[in-house]
Each structure stands twice: as C-alpha cells, then as structure tokens.
Coordinates of N, CA, C and O in Angstrom, one line a residue:
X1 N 7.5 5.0 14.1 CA 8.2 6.0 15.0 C 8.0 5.6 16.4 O 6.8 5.6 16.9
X2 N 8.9 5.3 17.1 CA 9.3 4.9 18.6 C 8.7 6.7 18.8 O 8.9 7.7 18.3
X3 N 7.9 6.1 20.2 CA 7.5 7.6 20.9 C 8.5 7.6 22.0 O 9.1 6.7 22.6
X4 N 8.6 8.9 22.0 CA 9.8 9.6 22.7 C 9.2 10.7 24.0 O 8.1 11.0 23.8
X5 N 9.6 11.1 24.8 CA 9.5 12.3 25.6 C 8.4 11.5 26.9 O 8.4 10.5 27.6
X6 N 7.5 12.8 26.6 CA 6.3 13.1 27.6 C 5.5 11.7 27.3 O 4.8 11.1 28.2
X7 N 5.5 11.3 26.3 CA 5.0 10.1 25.7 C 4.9 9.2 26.6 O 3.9 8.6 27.0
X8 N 6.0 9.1 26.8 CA 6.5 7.5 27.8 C 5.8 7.5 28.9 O 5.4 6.4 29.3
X9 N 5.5 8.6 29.5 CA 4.8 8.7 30.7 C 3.0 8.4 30.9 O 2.2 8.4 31.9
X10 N 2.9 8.4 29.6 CA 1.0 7.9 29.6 C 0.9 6.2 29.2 O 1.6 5.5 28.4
X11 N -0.2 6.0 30.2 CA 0.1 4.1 30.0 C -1.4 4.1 29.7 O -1.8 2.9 29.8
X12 N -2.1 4.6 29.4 CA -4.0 4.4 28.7 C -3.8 4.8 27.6 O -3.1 5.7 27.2
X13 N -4.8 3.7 26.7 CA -4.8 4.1 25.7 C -6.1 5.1 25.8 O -6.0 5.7 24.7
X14 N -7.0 5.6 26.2 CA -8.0 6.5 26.5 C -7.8 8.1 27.1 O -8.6 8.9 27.4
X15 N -6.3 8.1 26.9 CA -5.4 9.1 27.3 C -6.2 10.5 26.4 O -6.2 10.2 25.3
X16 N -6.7 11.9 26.6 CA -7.1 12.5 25.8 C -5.7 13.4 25.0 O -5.1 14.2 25.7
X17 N -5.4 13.2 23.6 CA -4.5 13.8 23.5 C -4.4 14.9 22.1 O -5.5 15.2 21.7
X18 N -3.4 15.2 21.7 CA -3.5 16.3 20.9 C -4.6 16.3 19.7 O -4.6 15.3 19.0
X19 N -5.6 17.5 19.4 CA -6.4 17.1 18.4 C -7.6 16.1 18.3 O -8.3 15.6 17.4
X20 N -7.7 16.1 19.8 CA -8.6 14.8 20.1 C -8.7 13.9 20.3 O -9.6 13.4 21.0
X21 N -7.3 13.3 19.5 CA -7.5 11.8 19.1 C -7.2 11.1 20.5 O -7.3 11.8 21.4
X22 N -6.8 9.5 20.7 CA -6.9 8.9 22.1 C -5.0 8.5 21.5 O -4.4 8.6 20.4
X23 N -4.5 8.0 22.9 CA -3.5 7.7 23.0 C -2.8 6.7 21.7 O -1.8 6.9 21.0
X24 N -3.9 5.7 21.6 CA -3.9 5.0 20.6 C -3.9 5.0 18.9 O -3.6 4.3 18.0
X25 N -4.3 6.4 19.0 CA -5.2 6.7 17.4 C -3.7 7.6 17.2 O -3.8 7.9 16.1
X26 N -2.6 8.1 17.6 CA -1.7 9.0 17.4 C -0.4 8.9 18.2 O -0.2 8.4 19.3
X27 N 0.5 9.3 17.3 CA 2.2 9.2 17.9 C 2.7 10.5 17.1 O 3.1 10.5 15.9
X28 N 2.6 11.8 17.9 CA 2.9 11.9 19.6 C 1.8 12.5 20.1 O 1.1 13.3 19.5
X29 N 1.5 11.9 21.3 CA 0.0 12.2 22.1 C 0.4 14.0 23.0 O -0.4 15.0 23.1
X30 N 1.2 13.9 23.2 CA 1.7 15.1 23.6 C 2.2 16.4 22.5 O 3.1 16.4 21.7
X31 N 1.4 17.4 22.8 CA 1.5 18.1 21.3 C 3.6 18.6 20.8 O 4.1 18.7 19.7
X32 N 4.1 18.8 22.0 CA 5.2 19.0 22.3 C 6.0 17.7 23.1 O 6.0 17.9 24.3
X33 N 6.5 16.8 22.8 CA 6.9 15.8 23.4 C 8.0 16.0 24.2 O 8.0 15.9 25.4
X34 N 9.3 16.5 23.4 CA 10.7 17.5 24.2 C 10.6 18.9 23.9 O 10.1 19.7 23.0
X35 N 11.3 19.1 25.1 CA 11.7 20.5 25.0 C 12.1 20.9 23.6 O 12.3 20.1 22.8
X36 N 12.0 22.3 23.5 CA 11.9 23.1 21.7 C 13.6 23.0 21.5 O 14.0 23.4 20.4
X37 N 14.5 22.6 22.4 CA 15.8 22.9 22.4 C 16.7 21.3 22.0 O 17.8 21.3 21.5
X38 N 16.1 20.6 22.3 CA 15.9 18.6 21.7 C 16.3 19.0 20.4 O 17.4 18.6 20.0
X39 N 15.4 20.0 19.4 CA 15.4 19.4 18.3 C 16.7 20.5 17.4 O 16.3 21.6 17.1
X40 N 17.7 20.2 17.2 CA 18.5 21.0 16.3 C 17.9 22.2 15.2 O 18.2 23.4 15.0
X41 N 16.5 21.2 14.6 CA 16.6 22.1 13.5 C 14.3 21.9 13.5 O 13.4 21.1 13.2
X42 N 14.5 22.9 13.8 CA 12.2 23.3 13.9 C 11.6 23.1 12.7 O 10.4 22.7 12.8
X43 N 12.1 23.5 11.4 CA 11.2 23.3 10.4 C 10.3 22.5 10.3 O 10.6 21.3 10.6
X44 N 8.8 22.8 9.9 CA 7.9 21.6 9.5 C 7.7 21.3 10.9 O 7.3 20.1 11.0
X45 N 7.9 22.0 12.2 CA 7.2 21.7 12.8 C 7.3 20.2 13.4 O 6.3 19.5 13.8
X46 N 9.1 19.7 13.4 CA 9.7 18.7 14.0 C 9.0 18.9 15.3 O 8.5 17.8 15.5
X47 N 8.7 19.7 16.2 CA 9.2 19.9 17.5 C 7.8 19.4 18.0 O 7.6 19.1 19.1
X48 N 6.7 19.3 17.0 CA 5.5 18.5 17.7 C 4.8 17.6 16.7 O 3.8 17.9 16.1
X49 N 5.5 16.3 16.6 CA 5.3 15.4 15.4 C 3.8 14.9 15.7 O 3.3 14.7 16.8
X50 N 3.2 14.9 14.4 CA 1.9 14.3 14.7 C 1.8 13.1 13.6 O 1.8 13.4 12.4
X51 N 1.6 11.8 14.0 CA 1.4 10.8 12.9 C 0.0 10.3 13.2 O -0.3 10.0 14.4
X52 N -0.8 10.2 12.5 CA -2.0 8.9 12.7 C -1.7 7.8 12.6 O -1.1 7.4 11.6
X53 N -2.1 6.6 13.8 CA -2.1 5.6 13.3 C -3.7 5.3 13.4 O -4.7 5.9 13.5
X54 N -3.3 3.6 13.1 CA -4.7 3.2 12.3 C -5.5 3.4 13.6 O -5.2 3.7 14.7
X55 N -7.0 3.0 12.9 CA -8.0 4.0 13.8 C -8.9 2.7 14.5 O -9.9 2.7 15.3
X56 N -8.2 1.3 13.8 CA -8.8 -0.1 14.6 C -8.7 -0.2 16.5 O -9.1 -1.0 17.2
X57 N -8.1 0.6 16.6 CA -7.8 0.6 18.2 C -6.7 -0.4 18.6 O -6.6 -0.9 19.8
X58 N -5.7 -0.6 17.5 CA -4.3 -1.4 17.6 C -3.1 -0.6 17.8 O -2.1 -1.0 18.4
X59 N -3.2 0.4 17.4 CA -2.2 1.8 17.9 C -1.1 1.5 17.1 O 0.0 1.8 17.5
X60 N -1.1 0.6 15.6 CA -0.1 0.3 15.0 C -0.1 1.4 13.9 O -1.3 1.8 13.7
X61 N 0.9 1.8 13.3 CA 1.1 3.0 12.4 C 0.3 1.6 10.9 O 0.2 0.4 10.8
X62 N -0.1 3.1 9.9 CA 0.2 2.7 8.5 C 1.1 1.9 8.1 O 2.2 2.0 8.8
X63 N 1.1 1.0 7.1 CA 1.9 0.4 6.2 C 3.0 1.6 5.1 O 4.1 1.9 4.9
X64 N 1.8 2.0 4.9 CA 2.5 3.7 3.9 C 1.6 4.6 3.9 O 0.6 4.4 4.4
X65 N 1.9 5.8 3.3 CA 1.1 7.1 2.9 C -0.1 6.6 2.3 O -1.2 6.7 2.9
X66 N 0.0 6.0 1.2 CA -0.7 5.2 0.3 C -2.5 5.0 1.3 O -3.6 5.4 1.1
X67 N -1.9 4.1 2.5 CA -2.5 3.2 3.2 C -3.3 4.2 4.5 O -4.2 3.9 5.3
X68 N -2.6 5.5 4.3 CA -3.7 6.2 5.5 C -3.9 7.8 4.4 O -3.8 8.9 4.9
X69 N -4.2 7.5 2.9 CA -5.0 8.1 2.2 C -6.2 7.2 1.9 O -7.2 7.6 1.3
X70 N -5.9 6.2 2.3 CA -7.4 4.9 2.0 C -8.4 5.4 3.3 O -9.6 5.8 3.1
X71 N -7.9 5.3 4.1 CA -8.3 5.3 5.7 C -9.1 6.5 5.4 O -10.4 6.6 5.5
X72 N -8.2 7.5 5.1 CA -8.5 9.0 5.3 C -9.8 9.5 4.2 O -10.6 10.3 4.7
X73 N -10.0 9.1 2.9 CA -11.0 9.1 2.1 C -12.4 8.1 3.1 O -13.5 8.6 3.3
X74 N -12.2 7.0 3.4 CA -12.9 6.3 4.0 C -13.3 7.4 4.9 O -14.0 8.2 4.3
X75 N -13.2 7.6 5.9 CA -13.4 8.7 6.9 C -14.0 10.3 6.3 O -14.8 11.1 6.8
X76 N -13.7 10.3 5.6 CA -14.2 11.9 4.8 C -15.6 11.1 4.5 O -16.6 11.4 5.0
X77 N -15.5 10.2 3.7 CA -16.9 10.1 3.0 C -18.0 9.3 4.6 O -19.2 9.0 4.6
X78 N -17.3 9.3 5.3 CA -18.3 8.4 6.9 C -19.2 9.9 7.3 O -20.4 9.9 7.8
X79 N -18.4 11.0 7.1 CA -18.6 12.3 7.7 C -20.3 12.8 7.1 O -21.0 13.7 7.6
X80 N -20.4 12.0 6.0 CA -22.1 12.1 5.8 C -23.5 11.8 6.9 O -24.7 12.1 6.9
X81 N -22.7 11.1 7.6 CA -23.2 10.1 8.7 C -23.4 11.0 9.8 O -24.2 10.8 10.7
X82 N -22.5 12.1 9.8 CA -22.6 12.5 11.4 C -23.7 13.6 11.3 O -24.1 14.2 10.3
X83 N -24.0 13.7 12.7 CA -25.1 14.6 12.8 C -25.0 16.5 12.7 O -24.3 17.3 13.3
X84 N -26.2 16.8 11.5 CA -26.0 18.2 11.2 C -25.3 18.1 10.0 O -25.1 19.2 9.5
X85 N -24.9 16.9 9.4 CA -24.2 16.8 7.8 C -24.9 16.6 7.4 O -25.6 15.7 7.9
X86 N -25.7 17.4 6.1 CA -26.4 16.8 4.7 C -26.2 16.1 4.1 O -26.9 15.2 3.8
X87 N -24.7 16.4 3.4 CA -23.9 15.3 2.5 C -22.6 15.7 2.6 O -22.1 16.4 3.5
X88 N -21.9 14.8 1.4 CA -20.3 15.0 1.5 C -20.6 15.2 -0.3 O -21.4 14.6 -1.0
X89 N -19.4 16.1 -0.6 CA -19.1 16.2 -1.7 C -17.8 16.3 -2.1 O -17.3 17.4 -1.9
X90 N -17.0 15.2 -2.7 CA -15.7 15.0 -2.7 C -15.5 16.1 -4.1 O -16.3 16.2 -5.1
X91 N -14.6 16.7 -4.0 CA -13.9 17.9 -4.9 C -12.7 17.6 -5.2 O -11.7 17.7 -4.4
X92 N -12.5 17.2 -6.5 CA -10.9 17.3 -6.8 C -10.0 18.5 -6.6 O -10.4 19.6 -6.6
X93 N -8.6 18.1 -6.5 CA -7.9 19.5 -6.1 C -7.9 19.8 -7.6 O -8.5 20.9 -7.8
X94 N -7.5 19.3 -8.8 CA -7.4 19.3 -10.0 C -8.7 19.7 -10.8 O -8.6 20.1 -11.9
X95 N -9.8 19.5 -10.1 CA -11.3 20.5 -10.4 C -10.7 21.9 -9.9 O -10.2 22.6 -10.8
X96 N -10.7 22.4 -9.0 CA -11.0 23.4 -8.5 C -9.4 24.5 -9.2 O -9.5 25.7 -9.3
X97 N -8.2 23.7 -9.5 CA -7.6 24.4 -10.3 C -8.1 24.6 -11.9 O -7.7 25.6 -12.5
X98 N -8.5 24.0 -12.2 CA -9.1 23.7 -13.8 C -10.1 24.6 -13.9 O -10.2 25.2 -15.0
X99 N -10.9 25.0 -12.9 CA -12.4 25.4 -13.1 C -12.3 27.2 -12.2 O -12.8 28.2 -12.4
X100 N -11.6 26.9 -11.4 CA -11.6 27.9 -10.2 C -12.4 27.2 -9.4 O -12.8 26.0 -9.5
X101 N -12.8 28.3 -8.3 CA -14.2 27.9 -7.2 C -15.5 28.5 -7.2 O -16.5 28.0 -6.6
X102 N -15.6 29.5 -7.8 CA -16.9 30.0 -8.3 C -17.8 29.1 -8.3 O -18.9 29.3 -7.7
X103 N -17.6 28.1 -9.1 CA -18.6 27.0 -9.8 C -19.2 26.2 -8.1 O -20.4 26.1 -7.7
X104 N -18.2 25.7 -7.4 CA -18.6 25.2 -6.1 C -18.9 25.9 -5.4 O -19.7 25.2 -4.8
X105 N -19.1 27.2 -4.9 CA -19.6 28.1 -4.0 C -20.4 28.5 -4.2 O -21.1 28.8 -3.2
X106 N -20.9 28.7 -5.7 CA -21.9 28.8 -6.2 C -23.2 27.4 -5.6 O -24.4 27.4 -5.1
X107 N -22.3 26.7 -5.9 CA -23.3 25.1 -5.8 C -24.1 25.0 -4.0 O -25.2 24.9 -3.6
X108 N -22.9 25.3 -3.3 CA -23.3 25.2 -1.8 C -23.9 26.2 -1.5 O -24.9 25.9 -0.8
X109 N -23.8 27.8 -2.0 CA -24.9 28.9 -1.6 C -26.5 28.1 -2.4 O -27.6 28.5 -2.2
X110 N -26.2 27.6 -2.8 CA -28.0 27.5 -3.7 C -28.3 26.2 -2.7 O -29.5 26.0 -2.5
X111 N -27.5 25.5 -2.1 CA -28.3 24.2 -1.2 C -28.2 24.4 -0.1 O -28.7 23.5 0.6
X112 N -27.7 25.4 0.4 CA -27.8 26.1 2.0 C -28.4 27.3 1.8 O -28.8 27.9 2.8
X113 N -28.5 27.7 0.9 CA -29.6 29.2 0.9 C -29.0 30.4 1.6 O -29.7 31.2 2.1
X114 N -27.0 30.5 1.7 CA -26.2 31.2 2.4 C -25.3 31.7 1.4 O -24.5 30.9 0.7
X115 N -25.3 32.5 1.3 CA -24.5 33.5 0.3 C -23.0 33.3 0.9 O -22.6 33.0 2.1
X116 N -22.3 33.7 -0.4 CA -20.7 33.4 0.3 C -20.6 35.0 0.2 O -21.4 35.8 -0.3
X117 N -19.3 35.3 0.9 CA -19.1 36.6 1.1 C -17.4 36.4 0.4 O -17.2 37.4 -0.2
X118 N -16.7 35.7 0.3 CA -15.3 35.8 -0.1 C -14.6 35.8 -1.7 O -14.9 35.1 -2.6
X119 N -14.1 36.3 -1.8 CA -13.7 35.8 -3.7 C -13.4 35.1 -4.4 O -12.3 35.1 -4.8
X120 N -14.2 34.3 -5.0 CA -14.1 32.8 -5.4 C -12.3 33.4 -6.3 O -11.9 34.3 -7.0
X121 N -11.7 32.1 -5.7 CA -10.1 31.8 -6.8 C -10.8 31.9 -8.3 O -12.0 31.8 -8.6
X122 N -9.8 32.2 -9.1 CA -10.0 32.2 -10.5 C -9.2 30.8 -11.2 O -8.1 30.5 -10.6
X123 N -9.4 30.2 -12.0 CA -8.7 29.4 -12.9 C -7.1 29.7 -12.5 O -6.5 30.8 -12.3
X124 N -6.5 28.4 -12.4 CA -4.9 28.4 -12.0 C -4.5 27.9 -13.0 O -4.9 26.8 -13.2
X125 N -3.7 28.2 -13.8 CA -2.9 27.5 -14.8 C -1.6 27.1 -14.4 O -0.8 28.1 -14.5
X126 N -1.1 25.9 -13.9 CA 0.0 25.3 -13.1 C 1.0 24.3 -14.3 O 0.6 23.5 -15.1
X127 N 2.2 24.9 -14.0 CA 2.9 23.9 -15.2 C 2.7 22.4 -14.8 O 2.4 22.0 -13.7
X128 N 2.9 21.9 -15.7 CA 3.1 20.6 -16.0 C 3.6 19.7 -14.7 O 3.3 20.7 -14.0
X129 N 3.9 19.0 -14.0 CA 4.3 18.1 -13.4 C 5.1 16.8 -13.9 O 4.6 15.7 -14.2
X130 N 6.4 17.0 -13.8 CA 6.8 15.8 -14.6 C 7.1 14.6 -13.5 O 7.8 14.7 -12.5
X131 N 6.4 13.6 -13.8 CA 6.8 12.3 -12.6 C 7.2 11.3 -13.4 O 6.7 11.2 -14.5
X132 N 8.2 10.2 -12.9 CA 9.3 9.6 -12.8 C 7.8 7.8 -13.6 O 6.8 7.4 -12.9
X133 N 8.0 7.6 -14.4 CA 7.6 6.3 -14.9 C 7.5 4.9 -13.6 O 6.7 4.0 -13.6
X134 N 8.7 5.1 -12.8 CA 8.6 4.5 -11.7 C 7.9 4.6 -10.6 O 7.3 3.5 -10.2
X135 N 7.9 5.5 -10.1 CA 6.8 6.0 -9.2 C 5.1 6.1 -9.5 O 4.2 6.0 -8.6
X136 N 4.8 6.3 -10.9 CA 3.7 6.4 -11.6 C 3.1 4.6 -11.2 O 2.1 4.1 -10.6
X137 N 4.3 4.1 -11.7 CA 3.6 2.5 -11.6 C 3.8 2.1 -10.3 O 3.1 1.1 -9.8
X138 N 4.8 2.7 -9.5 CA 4.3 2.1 -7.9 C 3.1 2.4 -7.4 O 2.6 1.5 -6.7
X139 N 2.3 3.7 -7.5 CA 1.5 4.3 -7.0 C 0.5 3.6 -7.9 O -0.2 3.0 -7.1
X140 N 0.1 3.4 -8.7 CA -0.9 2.2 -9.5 C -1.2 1.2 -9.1 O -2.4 0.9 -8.9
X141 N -0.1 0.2 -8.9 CA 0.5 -0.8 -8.0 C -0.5 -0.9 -6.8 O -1.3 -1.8 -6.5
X142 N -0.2 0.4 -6.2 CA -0.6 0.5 -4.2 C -1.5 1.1 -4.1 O -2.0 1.0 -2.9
X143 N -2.1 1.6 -4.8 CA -3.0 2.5 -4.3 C -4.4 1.7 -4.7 O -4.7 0.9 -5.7
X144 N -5.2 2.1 -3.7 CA -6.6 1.1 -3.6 C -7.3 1.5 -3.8 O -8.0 2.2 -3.1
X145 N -7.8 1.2 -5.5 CA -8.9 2.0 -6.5 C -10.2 1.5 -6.2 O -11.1 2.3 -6.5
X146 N -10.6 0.4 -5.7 CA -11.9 0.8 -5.4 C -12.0 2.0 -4.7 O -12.9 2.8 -5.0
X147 N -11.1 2.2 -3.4 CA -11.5 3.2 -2.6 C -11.2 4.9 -3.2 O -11.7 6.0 -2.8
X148 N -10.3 4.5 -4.3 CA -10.3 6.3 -4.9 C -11.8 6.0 -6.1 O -12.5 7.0 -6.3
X149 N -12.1 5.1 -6.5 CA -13.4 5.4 -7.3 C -14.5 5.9 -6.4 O -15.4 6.4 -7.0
X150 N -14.6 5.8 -4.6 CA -15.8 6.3 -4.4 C -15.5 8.0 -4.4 O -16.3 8.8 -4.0
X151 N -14.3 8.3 -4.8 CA -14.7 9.7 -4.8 C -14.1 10.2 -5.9 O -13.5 11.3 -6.0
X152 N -14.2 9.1 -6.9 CA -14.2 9.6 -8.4 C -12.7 9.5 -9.3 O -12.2 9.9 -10.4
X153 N -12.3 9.0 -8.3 CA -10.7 8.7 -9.4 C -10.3 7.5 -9.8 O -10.1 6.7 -8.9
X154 N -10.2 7.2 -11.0 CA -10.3 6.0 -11.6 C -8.6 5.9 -12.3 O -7.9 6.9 -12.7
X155 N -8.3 4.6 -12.3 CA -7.0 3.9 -12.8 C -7.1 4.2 -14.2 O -8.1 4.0 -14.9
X156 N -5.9 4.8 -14.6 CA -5.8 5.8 -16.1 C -4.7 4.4 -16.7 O -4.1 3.6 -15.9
X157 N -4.6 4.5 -17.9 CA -3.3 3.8 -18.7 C -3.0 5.4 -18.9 O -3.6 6.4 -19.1
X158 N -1.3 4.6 -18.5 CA -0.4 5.4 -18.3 C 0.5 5.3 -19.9 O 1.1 6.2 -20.4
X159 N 0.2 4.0 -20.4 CA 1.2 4.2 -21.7 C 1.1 4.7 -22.4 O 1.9 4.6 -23.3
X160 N 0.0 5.6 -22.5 CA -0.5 6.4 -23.7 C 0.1 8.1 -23.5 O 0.3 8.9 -24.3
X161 N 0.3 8.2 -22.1 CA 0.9 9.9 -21.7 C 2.4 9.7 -21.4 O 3.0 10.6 -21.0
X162 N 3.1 8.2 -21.7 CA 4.9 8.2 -22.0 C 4.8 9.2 -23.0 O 4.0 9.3 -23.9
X163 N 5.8 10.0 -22.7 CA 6.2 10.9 -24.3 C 7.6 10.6 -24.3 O 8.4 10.3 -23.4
X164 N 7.8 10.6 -25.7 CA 9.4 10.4 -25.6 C 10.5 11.3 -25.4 O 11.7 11.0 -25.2
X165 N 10.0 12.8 -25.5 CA 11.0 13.5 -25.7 C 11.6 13.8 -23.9 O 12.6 14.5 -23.7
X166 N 10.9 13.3 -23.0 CA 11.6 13.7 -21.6 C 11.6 12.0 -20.9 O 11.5 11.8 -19.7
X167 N 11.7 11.3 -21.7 CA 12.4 9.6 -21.3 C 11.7 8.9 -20.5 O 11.0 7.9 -20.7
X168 N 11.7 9.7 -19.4 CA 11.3 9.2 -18.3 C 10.0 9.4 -17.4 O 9.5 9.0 -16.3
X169 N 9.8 10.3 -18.4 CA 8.4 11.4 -17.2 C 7.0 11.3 -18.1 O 6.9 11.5 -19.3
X170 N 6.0 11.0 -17.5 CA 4.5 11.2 -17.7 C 4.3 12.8 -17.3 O 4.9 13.5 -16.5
X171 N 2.9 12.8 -18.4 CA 2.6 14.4 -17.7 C 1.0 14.1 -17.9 O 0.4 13.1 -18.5
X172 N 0.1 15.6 -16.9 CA -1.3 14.6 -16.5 C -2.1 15.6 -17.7 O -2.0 14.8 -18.6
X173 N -2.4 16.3 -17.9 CA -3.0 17.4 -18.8 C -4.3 17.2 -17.9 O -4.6 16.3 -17.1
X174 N -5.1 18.4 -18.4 CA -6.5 18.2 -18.2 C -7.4 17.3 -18.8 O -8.2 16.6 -18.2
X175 N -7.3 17.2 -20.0 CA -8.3 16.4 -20.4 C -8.1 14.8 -19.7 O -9.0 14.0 -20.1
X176 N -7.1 14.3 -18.8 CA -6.7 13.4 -18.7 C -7.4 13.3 -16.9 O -7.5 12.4 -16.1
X177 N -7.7 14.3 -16.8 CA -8.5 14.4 -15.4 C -10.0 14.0 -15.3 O -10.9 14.5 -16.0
X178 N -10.1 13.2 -14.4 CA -11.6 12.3 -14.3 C -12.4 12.8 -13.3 O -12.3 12.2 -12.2
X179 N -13.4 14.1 -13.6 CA -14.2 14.7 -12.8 C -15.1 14.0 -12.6 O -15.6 13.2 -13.4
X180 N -15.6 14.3 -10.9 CA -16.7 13.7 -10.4 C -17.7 14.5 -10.7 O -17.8 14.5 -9.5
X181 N -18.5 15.2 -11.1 CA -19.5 16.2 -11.0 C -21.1 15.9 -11.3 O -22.0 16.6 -11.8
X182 N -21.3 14.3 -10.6 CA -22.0 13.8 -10.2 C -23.1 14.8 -9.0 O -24.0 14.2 -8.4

C-alpha cells in the first residue's frame, strides 16, 4: 500500500507515529491520513489504515498474512524477555473454546497469588468450519511450522479429515487439536 495523505509529509524514519511504532515499522504513520470525508465508505475503520511492516528497519510490507503471523508469534514469545515479564504462555484460541477459561485463570491466580474478579467464559460449542481443500494446502504450503511448533501447533495430515460427503471441505474437530499444556 502506497502511503497517501499526511503521510507524504514525514521524511524520518524515526518519526513517532500511531501506536508507537516509527515511521518505518507502519503504513499509515498518521492515525487519520485524509480527511473522514476521502473515504466513501468507513467500515472497518478504512479511515485510519494501520498495516505493519517488517520490523528489520527496511519499511517494506510482508510478503503475506502468513508472513507477519511468523513475525508476530516471534514477537509474542521475545515478550518473555522484557522487563517485569515472568513468562509467556501461548494459549490456543481452540483451548480456550474447548475448555472455557476457568482452567487458565485459575493457572495465573495460583502463580501471581492474585485472584481474578471476572467470570471465567464457559465451554463454547462452535459449529463446524468448513474450509475449502485448497486453501487447507496453501496454508500448509506457507505457513512456517517451525515457528508455529514454538507455540505448539504442529502440521496435521489433512487426508485423513477429507470426508466425502461435502467434496471439498475439511472439518477440524477437537480431538484433532494439538494442545500445548506444557
């Protein structure tokens, strides 16, 4: 994405801009780039695009989604590192619907010695998800399993969850989910 507006007018990459990040680390640095009247249609929050790019100090966007969920796991698990962090504990979204959050809140009141005050979610029972055989193997394809094994998701065979009766679609069930609870 070519930056547009207010943008044009900053020449540092050391620029302090929306969210923190520096001129370079983001497109658009300006939380509102054009006027609210630019954009025909506001949904989603057109009117103040925020993309990350890579965080090498080249100011070049991602390759794909794929490629700044590598980045982004990378970065979650660095957050062990900073100061006043104990640890990081990567949580599947697919734990916490399976299980509820009880089980986790439980976990963090007993290792901070801080009681929660709010209502742990209960168990979500979510239908099925049907995804496309194609997309299943692109995303296999691209996606960088060393970097999802450090926080516990591991490359599944897929030929075993084809069913025949909907052609084209995999479905993930529970038992087919690879908890970290390390």
């Amino acid at each position: 994405m070519d930056r547009i507006g207010l943008d044009l007018n900053i020449t540092s990459n050391t620029t302090l801009c929306q969210e923190h990040f520096r001129f370079n680390q983001i497109n658009s640095c300006v939380k509102e780039p054009l006027p609210r009247e630019a954009y025909a249609n506001n949904r989603m929050s057109r009117h103040q695009p925020i993309y990350e790019l890579k965080q090498d100090g080249s100011g070049e966007p991602f390759d794909s989604i794929i490629e700044l969920r590598a980045a982004k796991i990378v970065n979650f698990l660095e957050t062990r590192n900073y100061p006043r962090v104990a640890d990081t504990w990567p949580v599947h979204y697919e734990y916490l619907l399976a299980k509820g959050t009880k089980e986790i809140l439980d976990r963090i009141a007993k290792v901070t010695g801080v009681l929660y005050k709010c209502d742990p979610f209960p168990v979500q029972h979510r239908r099925k998800r049907k995804l496309p055989k194609l997309f299943m193997d692109y995303v296999s394809a691209h996606v960088d399993w060393p970097i999802e094994e450090l926080i516990g998701y591991h490359r599944r065979s897929v030929s075993d969850q084809f069913t025949k009766d909907t052609s084209q679609h995999f479905f993930l069930d529970k038992e087919d989910i690879t908890w970290n609870e390390s």
